[in-house]
PDB file of C-alpha atoms in Angstrom:
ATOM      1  CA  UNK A  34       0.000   0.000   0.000  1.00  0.00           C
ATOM      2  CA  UNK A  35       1.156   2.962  -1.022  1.00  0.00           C
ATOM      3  CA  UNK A  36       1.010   6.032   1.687  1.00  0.00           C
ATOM      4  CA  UNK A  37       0.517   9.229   1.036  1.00  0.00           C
ATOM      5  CA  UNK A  38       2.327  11.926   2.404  1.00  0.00           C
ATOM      6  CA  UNK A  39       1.514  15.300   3.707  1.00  0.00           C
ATOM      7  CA  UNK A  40       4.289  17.910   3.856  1.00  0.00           C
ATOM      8  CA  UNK A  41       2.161  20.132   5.875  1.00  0.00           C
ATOM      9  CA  UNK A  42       5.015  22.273   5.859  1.00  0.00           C
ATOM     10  CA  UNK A  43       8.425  22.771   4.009  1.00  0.00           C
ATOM     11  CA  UNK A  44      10.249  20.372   5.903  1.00  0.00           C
ATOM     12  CA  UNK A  45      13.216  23.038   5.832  1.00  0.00           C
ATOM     13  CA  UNK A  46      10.837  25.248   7.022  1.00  0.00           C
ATOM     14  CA  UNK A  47       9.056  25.230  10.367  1.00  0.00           C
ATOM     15  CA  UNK A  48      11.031  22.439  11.982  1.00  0.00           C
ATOM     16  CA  UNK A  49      11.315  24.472  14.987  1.00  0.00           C
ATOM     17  CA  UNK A  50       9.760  27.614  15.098  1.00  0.00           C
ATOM     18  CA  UNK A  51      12.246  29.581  17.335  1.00  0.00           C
ATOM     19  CA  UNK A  52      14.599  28.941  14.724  1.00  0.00           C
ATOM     20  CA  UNK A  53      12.238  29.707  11.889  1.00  0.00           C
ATOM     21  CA  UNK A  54      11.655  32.946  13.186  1.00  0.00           C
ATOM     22  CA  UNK A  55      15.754  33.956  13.808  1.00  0.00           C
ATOM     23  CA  UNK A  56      16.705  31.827  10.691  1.00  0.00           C
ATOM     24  CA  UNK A  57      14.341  33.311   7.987  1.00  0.00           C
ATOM     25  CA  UNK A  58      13.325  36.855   9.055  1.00  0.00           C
ATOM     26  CA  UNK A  59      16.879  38.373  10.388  1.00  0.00           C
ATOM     27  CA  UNK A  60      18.023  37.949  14.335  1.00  0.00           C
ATOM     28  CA  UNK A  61      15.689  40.749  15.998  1.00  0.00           C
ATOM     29  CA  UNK A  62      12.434  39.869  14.408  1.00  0.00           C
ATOM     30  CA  UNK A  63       9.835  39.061  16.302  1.00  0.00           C
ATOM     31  CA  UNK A  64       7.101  36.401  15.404  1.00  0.00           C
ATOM     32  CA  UNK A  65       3.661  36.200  15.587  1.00  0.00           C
ATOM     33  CA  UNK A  66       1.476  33.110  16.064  1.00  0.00           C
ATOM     34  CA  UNK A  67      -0.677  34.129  12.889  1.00  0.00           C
ATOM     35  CA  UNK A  68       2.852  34.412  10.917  1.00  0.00           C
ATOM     36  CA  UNK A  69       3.333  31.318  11.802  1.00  0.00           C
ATOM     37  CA  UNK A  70       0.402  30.004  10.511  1.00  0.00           C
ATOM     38  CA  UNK A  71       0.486  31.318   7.245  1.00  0.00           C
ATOM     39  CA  UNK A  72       3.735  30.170   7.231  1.00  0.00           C
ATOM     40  CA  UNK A  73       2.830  26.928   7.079  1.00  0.00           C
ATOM     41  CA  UNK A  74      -0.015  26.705   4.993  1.00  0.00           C
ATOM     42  CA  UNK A  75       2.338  28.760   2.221  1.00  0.00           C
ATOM     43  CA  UNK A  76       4.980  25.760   2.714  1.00  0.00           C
ATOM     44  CA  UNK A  77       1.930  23.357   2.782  1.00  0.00           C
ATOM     45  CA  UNK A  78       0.388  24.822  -0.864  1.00  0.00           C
ATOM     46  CA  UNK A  79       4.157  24.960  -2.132  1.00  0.00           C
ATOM     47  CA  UNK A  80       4.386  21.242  -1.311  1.00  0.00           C
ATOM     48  CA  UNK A  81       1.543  20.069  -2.766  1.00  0.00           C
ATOM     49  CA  UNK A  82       2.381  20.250  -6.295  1.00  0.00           C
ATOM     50  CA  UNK A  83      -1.337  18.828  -7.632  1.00  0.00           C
ATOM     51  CA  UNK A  84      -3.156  20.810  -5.212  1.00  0.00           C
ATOM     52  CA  UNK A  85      -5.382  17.440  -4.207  1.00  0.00           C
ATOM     53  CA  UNK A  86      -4.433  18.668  -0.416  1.00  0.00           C
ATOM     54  CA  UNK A  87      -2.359  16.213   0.406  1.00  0.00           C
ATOM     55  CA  UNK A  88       1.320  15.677  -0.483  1.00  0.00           C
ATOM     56  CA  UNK A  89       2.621  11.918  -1.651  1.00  0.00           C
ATOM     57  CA  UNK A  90       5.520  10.422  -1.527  1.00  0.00           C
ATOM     58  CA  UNK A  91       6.873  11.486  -4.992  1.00  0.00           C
ATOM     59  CA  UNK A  92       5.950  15.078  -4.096  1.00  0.00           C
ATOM     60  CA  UNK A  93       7.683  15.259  -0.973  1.00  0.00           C
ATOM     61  CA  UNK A  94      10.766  13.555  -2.596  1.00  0.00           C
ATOM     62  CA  UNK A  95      10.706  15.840  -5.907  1.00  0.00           C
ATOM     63  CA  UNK A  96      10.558  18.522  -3.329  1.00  0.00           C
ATOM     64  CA  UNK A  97      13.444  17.447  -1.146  1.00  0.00           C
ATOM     65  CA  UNK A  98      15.436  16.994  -4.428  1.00  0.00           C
ATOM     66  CA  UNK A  99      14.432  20.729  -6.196  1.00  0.00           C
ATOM     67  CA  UNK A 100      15.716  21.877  -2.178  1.00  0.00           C
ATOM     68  CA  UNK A 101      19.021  19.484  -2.890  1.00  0.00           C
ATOM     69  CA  UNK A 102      19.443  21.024  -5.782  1.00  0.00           C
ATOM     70  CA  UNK A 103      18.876  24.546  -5.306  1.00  0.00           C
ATOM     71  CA  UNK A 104      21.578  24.092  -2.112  1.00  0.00           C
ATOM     72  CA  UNK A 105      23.593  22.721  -4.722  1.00  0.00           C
ATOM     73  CA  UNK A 106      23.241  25.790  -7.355  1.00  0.00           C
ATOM     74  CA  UNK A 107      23.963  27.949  -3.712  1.00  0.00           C
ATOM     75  CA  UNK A 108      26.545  26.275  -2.508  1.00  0.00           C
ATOM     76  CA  UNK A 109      28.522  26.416  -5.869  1.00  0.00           C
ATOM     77  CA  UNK A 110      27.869  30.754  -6.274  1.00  0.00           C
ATOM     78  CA  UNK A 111      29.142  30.767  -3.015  1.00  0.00           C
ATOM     79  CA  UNK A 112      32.675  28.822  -3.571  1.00  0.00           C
ATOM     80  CA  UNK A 113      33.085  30.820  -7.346  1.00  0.00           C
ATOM     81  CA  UNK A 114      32.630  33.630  -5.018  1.00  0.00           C
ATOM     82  CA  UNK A 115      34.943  32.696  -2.786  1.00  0.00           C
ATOM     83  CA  UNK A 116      37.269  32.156  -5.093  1.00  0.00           C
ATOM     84  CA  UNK A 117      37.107  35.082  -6.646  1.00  0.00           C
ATOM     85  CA  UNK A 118      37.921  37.067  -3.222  1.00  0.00           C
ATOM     86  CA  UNK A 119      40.566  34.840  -1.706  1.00  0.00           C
ATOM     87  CA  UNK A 120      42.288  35.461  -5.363  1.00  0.00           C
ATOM     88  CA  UNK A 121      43.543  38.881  -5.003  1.00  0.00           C
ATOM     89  CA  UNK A 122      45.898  39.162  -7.653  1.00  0.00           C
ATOM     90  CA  UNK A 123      43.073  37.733  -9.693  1.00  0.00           C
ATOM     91  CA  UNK A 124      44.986  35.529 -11.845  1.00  0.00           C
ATOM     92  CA  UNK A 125      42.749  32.638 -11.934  1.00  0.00           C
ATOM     93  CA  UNK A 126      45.067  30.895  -9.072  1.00  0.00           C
ATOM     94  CA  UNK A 127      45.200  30.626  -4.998  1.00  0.00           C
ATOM     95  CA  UNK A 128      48.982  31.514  -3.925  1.00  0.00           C
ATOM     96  CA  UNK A 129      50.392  29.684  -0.745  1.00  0.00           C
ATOM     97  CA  UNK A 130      49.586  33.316   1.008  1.00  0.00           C
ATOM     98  CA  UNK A 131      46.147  33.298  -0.642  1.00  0.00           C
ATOM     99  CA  UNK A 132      45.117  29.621   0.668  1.00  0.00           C
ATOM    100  CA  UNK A 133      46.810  30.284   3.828  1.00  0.00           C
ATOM    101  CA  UNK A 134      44.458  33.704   4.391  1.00  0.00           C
ATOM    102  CA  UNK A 135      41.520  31.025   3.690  1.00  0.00           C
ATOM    103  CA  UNK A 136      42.328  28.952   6.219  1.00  0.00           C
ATOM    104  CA  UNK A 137      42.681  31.966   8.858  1.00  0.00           C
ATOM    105  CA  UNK A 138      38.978  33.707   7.552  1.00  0.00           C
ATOM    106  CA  UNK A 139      37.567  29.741   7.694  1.00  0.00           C
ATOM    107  CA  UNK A 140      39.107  29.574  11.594  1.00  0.00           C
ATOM    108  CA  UNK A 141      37.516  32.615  12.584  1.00  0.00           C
ATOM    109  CA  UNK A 142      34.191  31.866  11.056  1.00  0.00           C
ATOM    110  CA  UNK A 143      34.281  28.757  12.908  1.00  0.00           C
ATOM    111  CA  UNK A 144      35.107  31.063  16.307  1.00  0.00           C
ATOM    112  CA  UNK A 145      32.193  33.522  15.508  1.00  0.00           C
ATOM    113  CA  UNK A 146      29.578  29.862  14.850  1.00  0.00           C
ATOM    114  CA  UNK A 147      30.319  28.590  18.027  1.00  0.00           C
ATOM    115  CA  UNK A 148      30.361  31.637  20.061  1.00  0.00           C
ATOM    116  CA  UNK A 149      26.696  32.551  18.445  1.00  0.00           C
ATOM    117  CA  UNK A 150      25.850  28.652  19.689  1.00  0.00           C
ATOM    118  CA  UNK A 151      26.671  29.197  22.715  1.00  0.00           C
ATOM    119  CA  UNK A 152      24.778  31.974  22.745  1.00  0.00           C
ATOM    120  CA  UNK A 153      21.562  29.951  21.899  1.00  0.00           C
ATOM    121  CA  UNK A 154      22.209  32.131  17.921  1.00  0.00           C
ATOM    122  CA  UNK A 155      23.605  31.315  15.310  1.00  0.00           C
ATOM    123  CA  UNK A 156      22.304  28.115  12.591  1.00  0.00           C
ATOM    124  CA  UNK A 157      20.627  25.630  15.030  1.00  0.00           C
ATOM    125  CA  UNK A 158      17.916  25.034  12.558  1.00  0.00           C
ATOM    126  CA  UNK A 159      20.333  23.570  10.002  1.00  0.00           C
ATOM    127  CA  UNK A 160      21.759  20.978  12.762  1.00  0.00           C
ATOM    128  CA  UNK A 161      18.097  20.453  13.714  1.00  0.00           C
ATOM    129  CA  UNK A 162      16.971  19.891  10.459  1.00  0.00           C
ATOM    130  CA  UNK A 163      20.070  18.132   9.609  1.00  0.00           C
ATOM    131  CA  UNK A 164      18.841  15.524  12.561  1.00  0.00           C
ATOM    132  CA  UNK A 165      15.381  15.430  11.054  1.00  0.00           C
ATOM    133  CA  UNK A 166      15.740  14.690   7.369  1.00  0.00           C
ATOM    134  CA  UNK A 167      18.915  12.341   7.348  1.00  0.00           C
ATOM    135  CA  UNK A 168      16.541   9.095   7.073  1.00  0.00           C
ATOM    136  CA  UNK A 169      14.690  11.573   4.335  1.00  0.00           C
ATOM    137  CA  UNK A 170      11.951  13.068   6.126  1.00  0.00           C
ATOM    138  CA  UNK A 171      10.780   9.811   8.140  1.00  0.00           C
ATOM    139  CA  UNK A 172      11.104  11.283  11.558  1.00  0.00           C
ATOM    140  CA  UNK A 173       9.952  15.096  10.285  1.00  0.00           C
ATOM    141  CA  UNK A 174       6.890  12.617   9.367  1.00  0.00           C
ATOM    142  CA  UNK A 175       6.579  10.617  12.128  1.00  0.00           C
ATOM    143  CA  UNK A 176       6.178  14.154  14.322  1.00  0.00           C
ATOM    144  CA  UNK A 177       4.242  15.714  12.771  1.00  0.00           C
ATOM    145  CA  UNK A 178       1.522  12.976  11.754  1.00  0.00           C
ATOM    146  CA  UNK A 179      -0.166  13.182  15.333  1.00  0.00           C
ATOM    147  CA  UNK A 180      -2.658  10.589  14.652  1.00  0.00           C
ATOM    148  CA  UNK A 181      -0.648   8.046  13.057  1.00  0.00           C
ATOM    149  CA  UNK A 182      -2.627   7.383  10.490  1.00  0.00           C
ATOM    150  CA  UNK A 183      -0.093   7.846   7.695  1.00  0.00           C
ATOM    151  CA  UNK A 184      -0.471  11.080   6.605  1.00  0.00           C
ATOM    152  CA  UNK A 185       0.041  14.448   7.868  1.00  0.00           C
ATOM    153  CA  UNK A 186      -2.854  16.747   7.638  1.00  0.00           C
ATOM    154  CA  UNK A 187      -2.600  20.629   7.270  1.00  0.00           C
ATOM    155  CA  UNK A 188      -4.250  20.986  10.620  1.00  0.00           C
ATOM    156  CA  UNK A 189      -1.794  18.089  12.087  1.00  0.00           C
ATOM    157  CA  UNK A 190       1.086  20.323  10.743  1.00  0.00           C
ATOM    158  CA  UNK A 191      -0.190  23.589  12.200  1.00  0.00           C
ATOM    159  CA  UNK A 192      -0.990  21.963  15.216  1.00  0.00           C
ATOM    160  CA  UNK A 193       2.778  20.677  15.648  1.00  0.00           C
ATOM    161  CA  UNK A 194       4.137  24.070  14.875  1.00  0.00           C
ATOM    162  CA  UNK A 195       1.849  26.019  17.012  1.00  0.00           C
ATOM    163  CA  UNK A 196       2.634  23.722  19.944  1.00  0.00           C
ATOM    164  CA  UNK A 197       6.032  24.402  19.414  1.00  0.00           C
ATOM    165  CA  UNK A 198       5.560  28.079  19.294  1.00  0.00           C
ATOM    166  CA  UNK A 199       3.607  28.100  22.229  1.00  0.00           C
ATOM    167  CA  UNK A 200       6.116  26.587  24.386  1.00  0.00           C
ATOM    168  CA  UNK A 201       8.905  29.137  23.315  1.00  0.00           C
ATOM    169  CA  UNK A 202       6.469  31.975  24.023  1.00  0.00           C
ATOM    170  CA  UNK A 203       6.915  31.804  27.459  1.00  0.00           C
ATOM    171  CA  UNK A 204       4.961  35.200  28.252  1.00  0.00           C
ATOM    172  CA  UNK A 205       2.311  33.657  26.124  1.00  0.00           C
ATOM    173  CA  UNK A 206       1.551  37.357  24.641  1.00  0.00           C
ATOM    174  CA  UNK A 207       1.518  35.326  21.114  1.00  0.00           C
ATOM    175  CA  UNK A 208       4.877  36.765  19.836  1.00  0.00           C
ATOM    176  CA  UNK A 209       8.216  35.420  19.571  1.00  0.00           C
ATOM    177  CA  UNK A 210      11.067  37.785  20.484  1.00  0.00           C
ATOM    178  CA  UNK A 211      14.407  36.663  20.093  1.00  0.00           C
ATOM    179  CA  UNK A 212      15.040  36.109  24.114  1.00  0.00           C
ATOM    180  CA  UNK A 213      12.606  33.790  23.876  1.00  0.00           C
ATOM    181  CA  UNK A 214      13.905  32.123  20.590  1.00  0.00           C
ATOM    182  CA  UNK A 215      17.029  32.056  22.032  1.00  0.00           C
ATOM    183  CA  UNK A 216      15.764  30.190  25.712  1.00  0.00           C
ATOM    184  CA  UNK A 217      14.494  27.947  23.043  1.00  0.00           C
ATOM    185  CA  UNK A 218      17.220  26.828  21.130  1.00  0.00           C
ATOM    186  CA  UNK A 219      18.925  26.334  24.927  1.00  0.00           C
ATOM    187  CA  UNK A 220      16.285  23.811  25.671  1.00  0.00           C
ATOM    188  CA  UNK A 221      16.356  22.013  22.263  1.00  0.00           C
ATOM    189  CA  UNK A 222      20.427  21.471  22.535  1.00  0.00           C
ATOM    190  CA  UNK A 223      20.068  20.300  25.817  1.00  0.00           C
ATOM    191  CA  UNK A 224      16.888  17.996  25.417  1.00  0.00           C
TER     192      UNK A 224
END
């Protein structure tokens, strides 16, 4: 038997909503419980690709793929970019002195990441979501289908990501500031 499954929500999207928040809309904006519920019903209509309200296997995998891919395109800009300003004589070649400056930028990146972890900042999504999708998507699926009947519904997505963003909101004024996005990402490392 085939199942079907629902994406609910870009699984690179609203795996944890204190991230969410910090991740996609800049370090000091604050998050509303309505934003987050359009935010997942545009990932949800995004991921269903025949709009029959549900989101099957081979639409959550040609999704994950287009994602892969689009990392891919990304990731590839980013090193001809890279390139192009480690190369400061600009002939086409990295010098000993030119790699070596790599290294020392790369060293001090890696400083800066795991001072902003410590700090409850910095990319926690990506290691969450890293965690999540490995086995490709099963245990994003598993969470969010509540009722375990083998699909995820929009309501069962919204529901997950609501719960979560009422347990960071911790003043429960229905906004996310980035204290409390931050206290969140603190508990999720340490659960």
């Amino acid at each position: 038997m085939k199942k079907t499954l629902v994406f609910g929500v870009s699984a690179l999207a609203l795996l944890a909503v204190p991230a969410l928040a910090r991740h996609h809309e800049g370090p000091g904006k604050d998050m509303t419980r309505a934003e987050v519920e359009a935010k997942v019903a545009e990932k949800f209509a995004a991921g269903d690709a025949n709009k029959d309200g549900k989101i099957t296997t081979a639409e959550f995998e040609a999704r994950l793929e287009a994602h892969k891919a689009e990392m891919r395109a990304k990731m590839a800009k980013h090193h001809d970019e890279m390139f192009t300003k480690l190369d400061t004589d600009k002939n086409g070649q990295l010098s000993k002195a030119e790699w070596n400056a790599m290294h020392e930028m790369r060293q001090e990146m890696r400083k800066k990441r795991h001072e902003s972890a410590k700090n409850g900042e910095g990319h926690g999504m990506g290691m969450h979501r890293g965690h999540m999708m490995k086995d490709g998507g099963k245990r994003w699926f598993e969470m969010h289908d509540a009722n375990k009947d083998g699909s995820v519904s929009l309501a069962e997505a919204r529901e997950t990501a609501l719960k979560r963003f009422d347990a960071a909101d911790t003043n429960k004024d229905g906004t996310l500031t980035s204290d409390e996005r931050r206290a969140a990402y603190k508990a999720m490392r340490a659960h």
